[in-house]
mmCIF file of C-alpha atoms and ligand atoms in Angstrom:
data_model
loop_
_atom_site.group_PDB
_atom_site.id
_atom_site.type_symbol
_atom_site.label_atom_id
_atom_site.label_comp_id
_atom_site.label_asym_id
_atom_site.label_seq_id
_atom_site.Cartn_x
_atom_site.Cartn_y
_atom_site.Cartn_z
ATOM 1 C CA UNK A 1 10.820 11.362 5.062
ATOM 2 C CA UNK A 2 12.921 9.440 2.546
ATOM 3 C CA UNK A 3 12.281 9.974 -0.740
ATOM 4 C CA UNK A 4 14.274 7.851 -3.385
ATOM 5 C CA UNK A 5 13.620 8.451 -7.075
ATOM 6 C CA UNK A 6 14.734 5.892 -9.695
ATOM 7 C CA UNK A 7 14.598 5.613 -13.292
ATOM 8 C CA UNK A 8 11.388 3.594 -14.120
ATOM 9 C CA UNK A 9 8.891 1.156 -12.488
ATOM 10 C CA UNK A 10 11.128 -1.565 -12.527
ATOM 11 C CA UNK A 11 13.588 -0.155 -10.260
ATOM 12 C CA UNK A 12 10.818 1.208 -8.246
ATOM 13 C CA UNK A 13 9.174 -2.276 -7.490
ATOM 14 C CA UNK A 14 13.115 -3.868 -6.867
ATOM 15 C CA UNK A 15 13.751 -1.116 -4.233
ATOM 16 C CA UNK A 16 10.542 -1.555 -2.474
ATOM 17 C CA UNK A 17 10.820 -5.477 -2.545
ATOM 18 C CA UNK A 18 14.522 -5.170 -1.199
ATOM 19 C CA UNK A 19 13.321 -3.306 2.156
ATOM 20 C CA UNK A 20 10.374 -6.133 2.370
ATOM 21 C CA UNK A 21 13.249 -8.940 1.800
ATOM 22 C CA UNK A 22 15.412 -7.200 4.281
ATOM 23 C CA UNK A 23 12.511 -7.152 7.198
ATOM 24 C CA UNK A 24 11.617 -10.682 6.558
ATOM 25 C CA UNK A 25 15.052 -11.965 6.911
ATOM 26 C CA UNK A 26 15.601 -9.920 10.087
ATOM 27 C CA UNK A 27 11.790 -10.472 11.442
ATOM 28 C CA UNK A 28 10.705 -13.962 9.612
ATOM 29 C CA UNK A 29 7.450 -13.417 11.815
ATOM 30 C CA UNK A 30 7.060 -9.878 10.647
ATOM 31 C CA UNK A 31 3.784 -8.348 9.872
ATOM 32 C CA UNK A 32 3.226 -6.728 6.566
ATOM 33 C CA UNK A 33 0.491 -4.313 5.592
ATOM 34 C CA UNK A 34 -0.340 -4.649 1.641
ATOM 35 C CA UNK A 35 -1.766 -2.628 -0.935
ATOM 36 C CA UNK A 36 -3.543 -3.260 -4.091
ATOM 37 C CA UNK A 37 -3.653 -1.392 -7.396
ATOM 38 C CA UNK A 38 -1.355 -1.714 -10.517
ATOM 39 C CA UNK A 39 1.536 0.257 -8.277
ATOM 40 C CA UNK A 40 2.770 -2.741 -6.178
ATOM 41 C CA UNK A 41 2.385 -5.455 -8.722
ATOM 42 C CA UNK A 42 6.242 -5.462 -9.935
ATOM 43 C CA UNK A 43 7.149 -5.367 -6.166
ATOM 44 C CA UNK A 44 5.000 -8.439 -5.510
ATOM 45 C CA UNK A 45 6.540 -10.390 -8.940
ATOM 46 C CA UNK A 46 9.975 -9.118 -7.229
ATOM 47 C CA UNK A 47 9.073 -10.958 -4.047
ATOM 48 C CA UNK A 48 8.142 -13.976 -5.861
ATOM 49 C CA UNK A 49 11.028 -14.303 -7.886
ATOM 50 C CA UNK A 50 13.280 -13.758 -4.326
ATOM 51 C CA UNK A 51 11.048 -16.611 -3.058
ATOM 52 C CA UNK A 52 11.707 -18.915 -5.827
ATOM 53 C CA UNK A 53 15.131 -18.205 -6.562
ATOM 54 C CA UNK A 54 16.945 -17.024 -3.524
ATOM 55 C CA UNK A 55 14.497 -19.305 -0.888
ATOM 56 C CA UNK A 56 13.055 -16.105 0.836
ATOM 57 C CA UNK A 57 10.856 -17.732 3.322
ATOM 58 C CA UNK A 58 7.404 -16.450 4.328
ATOM 59 C CA UNK A 59 6.066 -19.094 6.213
ATOM 60 C CA UNK A 60 5.700 -17.268 9.427
ATOM 61 C CA UNK A 61 4.915 -13.848 7.920
ATOM 62 C CA UNK A 62 1.468 -12.363 8.900
ATOM 63 C CA UNK A 63 -0.302 -9.886 6.218
ATOM 64 C CA UNK A 64 -2.923 -7.149 6.889
ATOM 65 C CA UNK A 65 -4.520 -5.720 3.409
ATOM 66 C CA UNK A 66 -5.489 -2.059 3.544
ATOM 67 C CA UNK A 67 -8.957 -2.096 1.740
ATOM 68 C CA UNK A 68 -11.756 -4.126 -0.179
ATOM 69 C CA UNK A 69 -14.373 -3.151 -2.198
ATOM 70 C CA UNK A 70 -17.742 -3.459 -0.446
ATOM 71 C CA UNK A 71 -20.023 -5.922 -1.994
ATOM 72 C CA UNK A 72 -17.694 -8.351 -3.519
ATOM 73 C CA UNK A 73 -16.479 -11.707 -2.293
ATOM 74 C CA UNK A 74 -13.101 -13.077 -2.077
ATOM 75 C CA UNK A 75 -13.556 -15.089 -5.355
ATOM 76 C CA UNK A 76 -15.027 -11.860 -7.533
ATOM 77 C CA UNK A 77 -12.061 -11.378 -9.785
ATOM 78 C CA UNK A 78 -11.885 -7.657 -9.338
ATOM 79 C CA UNK A 79 -12.154 -8.316 -5.252
ATOM 80 C CA UNK A 80 -8.636 -7.539 -3.629
ATOM 81 C CA UNK A 81 -8.629 -10.705 -1.987
ATOM 82 C CA UNK A 82 -8.491 -12.503 -5.498
ATOM 83 C CA UNK A 83 -6.058 -9.641 -6.433
ATOM 84 C CA UNK A 84 -3.601 -10.430 -3.440
ATOM 85 C CA UNK A 85 -4.215 -14.373 -3.990
ATOM 86 C CA UNK A 86 -3.259 -14.427 -7.710
ATOM 87 C CA UNK A 87 -0.565 -11.699 -7.363
ATOM 88 C CA UNK A 88 1.349 -12.820 -4.410
ATOM 89 C CA UNK A 89 -0.091 -14.999 -1.870
ATOM 90 C CA UNK A 90 -0.627 -18.457 -4.630
ATOM 91 C CA UNK A 91 3.153 -17.894 -5.448
ATOM 92 C CA UNK A 92 4.869 -17.923 -2.246
ATOM 93 C CA UNK A 93 4.824 -20.212 0.658
ATOM 94 C CA UNK A 94 2.525 -17.815 3.033
ATOM 95 C CA UNK A 95 0.136 -19.739 5.054
ATOM 96 C CA UNK A 96 -3.543 -18.484 3.827
ATOM 97 C CA UNK A 97 -4.505 -18.337 7.532
ATOM 98 C CA UNK A 98 -1.961 -15.479 8.158
ATOM 99 C CA UNK A 99 -3.308 -13.460 5.255
ATOM 100 C CA UNK A 100 -6.077 -10.905 5.958
ATOM 101 C CA UNK A 101 -8.138 -8.900 3.527
ATOM 102 C CA UNK A 102 -11.172 -7.331 5.014
ATOM 103 C CA UNK A 103 -14.214 -9.192 3.981
ATOM 104 C CA UNK A 104 -16.426 -7.330 1.712
ATOM 105 C CA UNK A 105 -19.427 -8.994 2.616
ATOM 106 C CA UNK A 106 -19.781 -8.302 6.525
ATOM 107 C CA UNK A 107 -23.749 -7.249 6.661
ATOM 108 C CA UNK A 108 -24.185 -3.526 6.919
ATOM 109 C CA UNK A 109 -25.264 -4.317 10.596
ATOM 110 C CA UNK A 110 -22.080 -5.899 11.642
ATOM 111 C CA UNK A 111 -19.886 -3.656 9.747
ATOM 112 C CA UNK A 112 -18.525 -1.717 12.899
ATOM 113 C CA UNK A 113 -18.157 -4.815 15.000
ATOM 114 C CA UNK A 114 -15.905 -6.449 11.990
ATOM 115 C CA UNK A 115 -13.997 -3.158 11.597
ATOM 116 C CA UNK A 116 -13.158 -3.149 15.134
ATOM 117 C CA UNK A 117 -11.841 -6.547 15.200
ATOM 118 C CA UNK A 118 -9.807 -6.197 12.261
ATOM 119 C CA UNK A 119 -7.815 -3.569 14.306
ATOM 120 C CA UNK A 120 -7.846 -5.825 17.059
ATOM 121 C CA UNK A 121 -6.381 -8.706 15.044
ATOM 122 C CA UNK A 122 -3.623 -5.975 14.107
ATOM 123 C CA UNK A 123 -2.583 -5.177 17.538
ATOM 124 C CA UNK A 124 -2.597 -8.733 18.636
ATOM 125 C CA UNK A 125 -0.128 -9.551 15.562
ATOM 126 C CA UNK A 126 1.903 -6.884 17.189
ATOM 127 C CA UNK A 127 1.080 -4.290 14.617
ATOM 128 C CA UNK A 128 2.385 -3.696 11.290
ATOM 129 C CA UNK A 129 6.267 -3.445 10.897
ATOM 130 C CA UNK A 130 6.158 -2.309 7.485
ATOM 131 C CA UNK A 131 3.097 -0.998 5.668
ATOM 132 C CA UNK A 132 3.133 -0.810 1.861
ATOM 133 C CA UNK A 133 1.039 1.766 0.115
ATOM 134 C CA UNK A 134 0.045 3.218 -3.294
ATOM 135 C CA UNK A 135 -1.303 6.458 -3.934
ATOM 136 C CA UNK A 136 -4.925 7.226 -5.510
ATOM 137 C CA UNK A 137 -5.654 9.900 -8.333
ATOM 138 C CA UNK A 138 -7.300 12.116 -5.752
ATOM 139 C CA UNK A 139 -4.369 11.613 -3.200
ATOM 140 C CA UNK A 140 -5.984 8.640 -1.194
ATOM 141 C CA UNK A 141 -4.097 5.887 0.797
ATOM 142 C CA UNK A 142 -6.209 2.683 1.237
ATOM 143 C CA UNK A 143 -9.547 3.937 0.227
ATOM 144 C CA UNK A 144 -9.005 7.269 2.348
ATOM 145 C CA UNK A 145 -10.973 9.662 0.330
ATOM 146 C CA UNK A 146 -10.491 13.506 0.345
ATOM 147 C CA UNK A 147 -12.113 14.508 3.455
ATOM 148 C CA UNK A 148 -11.374 11.108 5.664
ATOM 149 C CA UNK A 149 -10.195 12.414 9.173
ATOM 150 C CA UNK A 150 -6.744 12.029 9.573
ATOM 151 C CA UNK A 151 -7.285 10.186 12.720
ATOM 152 C CA UNK A 152 -9.897 7.668 10.950
ATOM 153 C CA UNK A 153 -10.203 4.183 11.787
ATOM 154 C CA UNK A 154 -10.825 1.075 9.510
ATOM 155 C CA UNK A 155 -14.516 1.737 8.309
ATOM 156 C CA UNK A 156 -17.056 1.596 5.582
ATOM 157 C CA UNK A 157 -16.586 4.664 3.239
ATOM 158 C CA UNK A 158 -18.342 5.999 0.018
ATOM 159 C CA UNK A 159 -15.963 5.865 -3.155
ATOM 160 C CA UNK A 160 -15.186 9.224 -4.587
ATOM 161 C CA UNK A 161 -16.176 9.641 -8.272
ATOM 162 C CA UNK A 162 -12.652 10.445 -9.533
ATOM 163 C CA UNK A 163 -11.543 6.573 -7.714
ATOM 164 C CA UNK A 164 -14.537 5.150 -9.503
ATOM 165 C CA UNK A 165 -13.431 6.691 -12.716
ATOM 166 C CA UNK A 166 -10.067 5.904 -12.334
ATOM 167 C CA UNK A 167 -10.655 1.971 -10.924
ATOM 168 C CA UNK A 168 -13.373 1.347 -13.905
ATOM 169 C CA UNK A 169 -10.484 0.177 -16.054
ATOM 170 C CA UNK A 170 -10.261 -3.187 -14.261
ATOM 171 C CA UNK A 171 -14.424 -3.530 -14.800
ATOM 172 C CA UNK A 172 -16.246 -4.290 -17.594
ATOM 173 C CA UNK A 173 -18.061 -1.195 -17.518
ATOM 174 C CA UNK A 174 -18.216 1.573 -15.014
ATOM 175 C CA UNK A 175 -21.615 0.958 -13.416
ATOM 176 C CA UNK A 176 -19.951 -2.528 -12.043
ATOM 177 C CA UNK A 177 -17.290 -0.810 -9.860
ATOM 178 C CA UNK A 178 -18.571 -0.698 -6.328
ATOM 179 C CA UNK A 179 -19.549 2.325 -4.500
ATOM 180 C CA UNK A 180 -18.441 1.897 -1.180
ATOM 181 C CA UNK A 181 -15.369 -0.114 0.051
ATOM 182 C CA UNK A 182 -13.757 -1.225 3.764
ATOM 183 C CA UNK A 183 -10.603 0.628 4.416
ATOM 184 C CA UNK A 184 -7.906 0.796 6.998
ATOM 185 C CA UNK A 185 -8.402 4.713 8.232
ATOM 186 C CA UNK A 186 -5.325 7.210 8.185
ATOM 187 C CA UNK A 187 -5.153 6.640 11.746
ATOM 188 C CA UNK A 188 -4.757 2.924 11.543
ATOM 189 C CA UNK A 189 -1.915 3.214 8.557
ATOM 190 C CA UNK A 190 -0.077 5.981 10.695
ATOM 191 C CA UNK A 191 0.220 3.576 13.425
ATOM 192 C CA UNK A 192 2.380 0.936 11.117
ATOM 193 C CA UNK A 193 6.112 1.019 12.239
ATOM 194 C CA UNK A 194 7.621 1.674 8.968
ATOM 195 C CA UNK A 195 5.865 2.968 5.471
ATOM 196 C CA UNK A 196 6.618 2.911 2.108
ATOM 197 C CA UNK A 197 4.870 4.952 -0.520
ATOM 198 C CA UNK A 198 5.375 3.978 -4.179
ATOM 199 C CA UNK A 199 4.475 5.708 -7.209
ATOM 200 C CA UNK A 200 5.136 5.860 -10.755
ATOM 201 C CA UNK A 201 4.088 7.308 -13.930
ATOM 202 C CA UNK A 202 3.356 11.071 -15.126
ATOM 203 C CA UNK A 203 -0.414 10.707 -13.888
ATOM 204 C CA UNK A 204 0.967 10.500 -10.209
ATOM 205 C CA UNK A 205 3.554 13.849 -10.295
ATOM 206 C CA UNK A 206 0.882 16.337 -9.383
ATOM 207 C CA UNK A 207 -0.802 14.350 -6.604
ATOM 208 C CA UNK A 208 2.644 13.273 -5.514
ATOM 209 C CA UNK A 209 4.008 16.720 -4.826
ATOM 210 C CA UNK A 210 1.084 17.752 -3.083
ATOM 211 C CA UNK A 211 1.059 14.780 -0.701
ATOM 212 C CA UNK A 212 4.832 15.189 -0.022
ATOM 213 C CA UNK A 213 5.518 18.702 -0.125
ATOM 214 C CA UNK A 214 2.381 20.129 0.244
ATOM 215 C CA UNK A 215 0.596 21.062 3.199
ATOM 216 C CA UNK A 216 -0.837 18.270 5.663
ATOM 217 C CA UNK A 217 -4.466 18.024 4.901
ATOM 218 C CA UNK A 218 -7.363 16.005 4.843
ATOM 219 C CA UNK A 219 -8.140 16.857 1.041
ATOM 220 C CA UNK A 220 -4.893 14.579 0.162
ATOM 221 C CA UNK A 221 -4.997 11.807 2.693
ATOM 222 C CA UNK A 222 -1.437 10.750 1.318
ATOM 223 C CA UNK A 223 -0.086 14.365 2.913
ATOM 224 C CA UNK A 224 -0.752 12.717 6.684
ATOM 225 C CA UNK A 225 2.518 10.597 6.157
ATOM 226 C CA UNK A 226 4.451 13.695 6.798
ATOM 227 C CA UNK A 227 3.194 13.048 10.088
ATOM 228 C CA UNK A 228 5.374 9.735 10.410
ATOM 229 C CA UNK A 229 8.646 9.292 11.279
ATOM 230 C CA UNK A 230 9.581 6.554 9.008
ATOM 231 C CA UNK A 231 8.311 7.004 5.834
ATOM 232 C CA UNK A 232 10.144 5.952 2.568
ATOM 233 C CA UNK A 233 8.677 7.389 -0.880
ATOM 234 C CA UNK A 234 10.021 5.575 -3.787
ATOM 235 C CA UNK A 235 9.144 7.291 -7.202
ATOM 236 C CA UNK A 236 10.336 6.816 -10.752
ATOM 237 C CA UNK A 237 11.516 9.981 -12.742
ATOM 238 C CA UNK A 238 7.782 10.504 -14.091
ATOM 239 C CA UNK A 239 6.293 10.523 -10.661
ATOM 240 C CA UNK A 240 9.057 12.469 -9.396
ATOM 241 C CA UNK A 241 8.935 15.240 -11.725
ATOM 242 C CA UNK A 242 6.934 17.980 -9.892
ATOM 243 C CA UNK A 243 8.732 17.717 -6.751
ATOM 244 C CA UNK A 244 10.578 21.025 -6.146
ATOM 245 C CA UNK A 245 13.177 19.706 -3.594
ATOM 246 C CA UNK A 246 13.996 16.783 -6.091
ATOM 247 C CA UNK A 247 17.844 17.858 -6.342
ATOM 248 C CA UNK A 248 17.993 17.621 -2.339
ATOM 249 C CA UNK A 249 16.442 14.170 -2.129
ATOM 250 C CA UNK A 250 18.968 12.906 -4.815
ATOM 251 C CA UNK A 251 21.742 14.527 -2.947
ATOM 252 C CA UNK A 252 20.312 13.121 0.799
ATOM 253 C CA UNK A 253 19.908 9.451 -0.934
ATOM 254 C CA UNK A 254 23.576 9.679 -2.292
ATOM 255 C CA UNK A 255 24.760 10.768 1.069
ATOM 256 C CA UNK A 256 22.865 8.106 3.146
ATOM 257 C CA UNK A 257 24.354 5.302 0.726
ATOM 258 C CA UNK A 258 27.756 6.157 1.541
ATOM 259 C CA UNK A 259 27.157 5.598 5.326
ATOM 260 C CA UNK A 260 24.947 2.797 4.833
ATOM 261 C CA UNK A 261 22.065 4.186 7.080
ATOM 262 C CA UNK A 262 18.473 5.353 6.769
ATOM 263 C CA UNK A 263 17.874 9.039 7.168
ATOM 264 C CA UNK A 264 14.370 10.057 7.239
HETATM 265 C C1 GLP B 301 -7.010 1.778 -5.339
HETATM 266 C C2 GLP B 301 -6.532 1.512 -3.826
HETATM 267 C C3 GLP B 301 -5.175 1.993 -3.288
HETATM 268 C C4 GLP B 301 -4.153 2.428 -4.522
HETATM 269 C C5 GLP B 301 -4.819 2.824 -5.592
HETATM 270 C C6 GLP B 301 -3.857 3.424 -7.194
HETATM 271 O O1 GLP B 301 -7.619 2.914 -5.218
HETATM 272 N N1 GLP B 301 -7.641 1.286 -2.903
HETATM 273 O O2 GLP B 301 -4.655 1.202 -2.365
HETATM 274 O O3 GLP B 301 -3.018 3.046 -4.033
HETATM 275 O O4 GLP B 301 -5.858 2.102 -6.189
HETATM 276 O O5 GLP B 301 -3.965 2.506 -7.524
HETATM 277 P P1 GLP B 301 -2.931 2.161 -8.943
HETATM 278 O O6 GLP B 301 -2.072 1.695 -8.290
HETATM 279 O O7 GLP B 301 -3.840 1.189 -9.866
HETATM 280 O O8 GLP B 301 -2.455 3.451 -9.445
#
């Protein structure tokens, strides 16, 4: 695991966007796994800037989002489809038909089949080359709440109380937050060829330390990333503040810069 500690949110966003840019240049038809939440907004802003100012070309890029609230249609302002359109897709030259966000309006009796198809589409596209992740207050990735199997696949899940509370800031009132979501599973996420986990702010410090340095446990689904061979964690100083091996991560990152190689 590479752990990169930067000064602030802006640097975290730039560092993440730089990795996406390198991939899009190297493989113009790459498959990106995308996340929502406040964490990746700065990274998306930076990608938009790169597109507008540096002609970064997304015309062949394919994307798959991690999750969607169940019950919200894509034109609902709190849906993750809407979030992606507004915060990224509408501002770059990606083809809308190449962007995939789970459909929150699939009828209950079609969900299993739909989730299987979502996974099939990822496979047909060649698998996810680079997955971007945030981390929930309870340690979730996607909407894989504590207790999710570490080999779980795309499915319908019930949201945890803490997640409903955390995410209620985006809704008018807490009662409006959906109680269910569709999410890629932990097992699905671990199949990505490379993964970036972003976290910022002191509120994430404790859960980040548990995810990176604690035991691998379904109680903190982000800890499953320890099982993946190519994960880069990009943290601002606040989110990194409870890491025990902080000095080593800083040393290792300085060392890899000298030889111009990523050391996982
Ligand atoms: C939601 C999303 C996650 C995201 C998390 C953190 O629950 N399903 O993918 O990582 O929020 O949100 P934020 O980045 O706003 O802290």
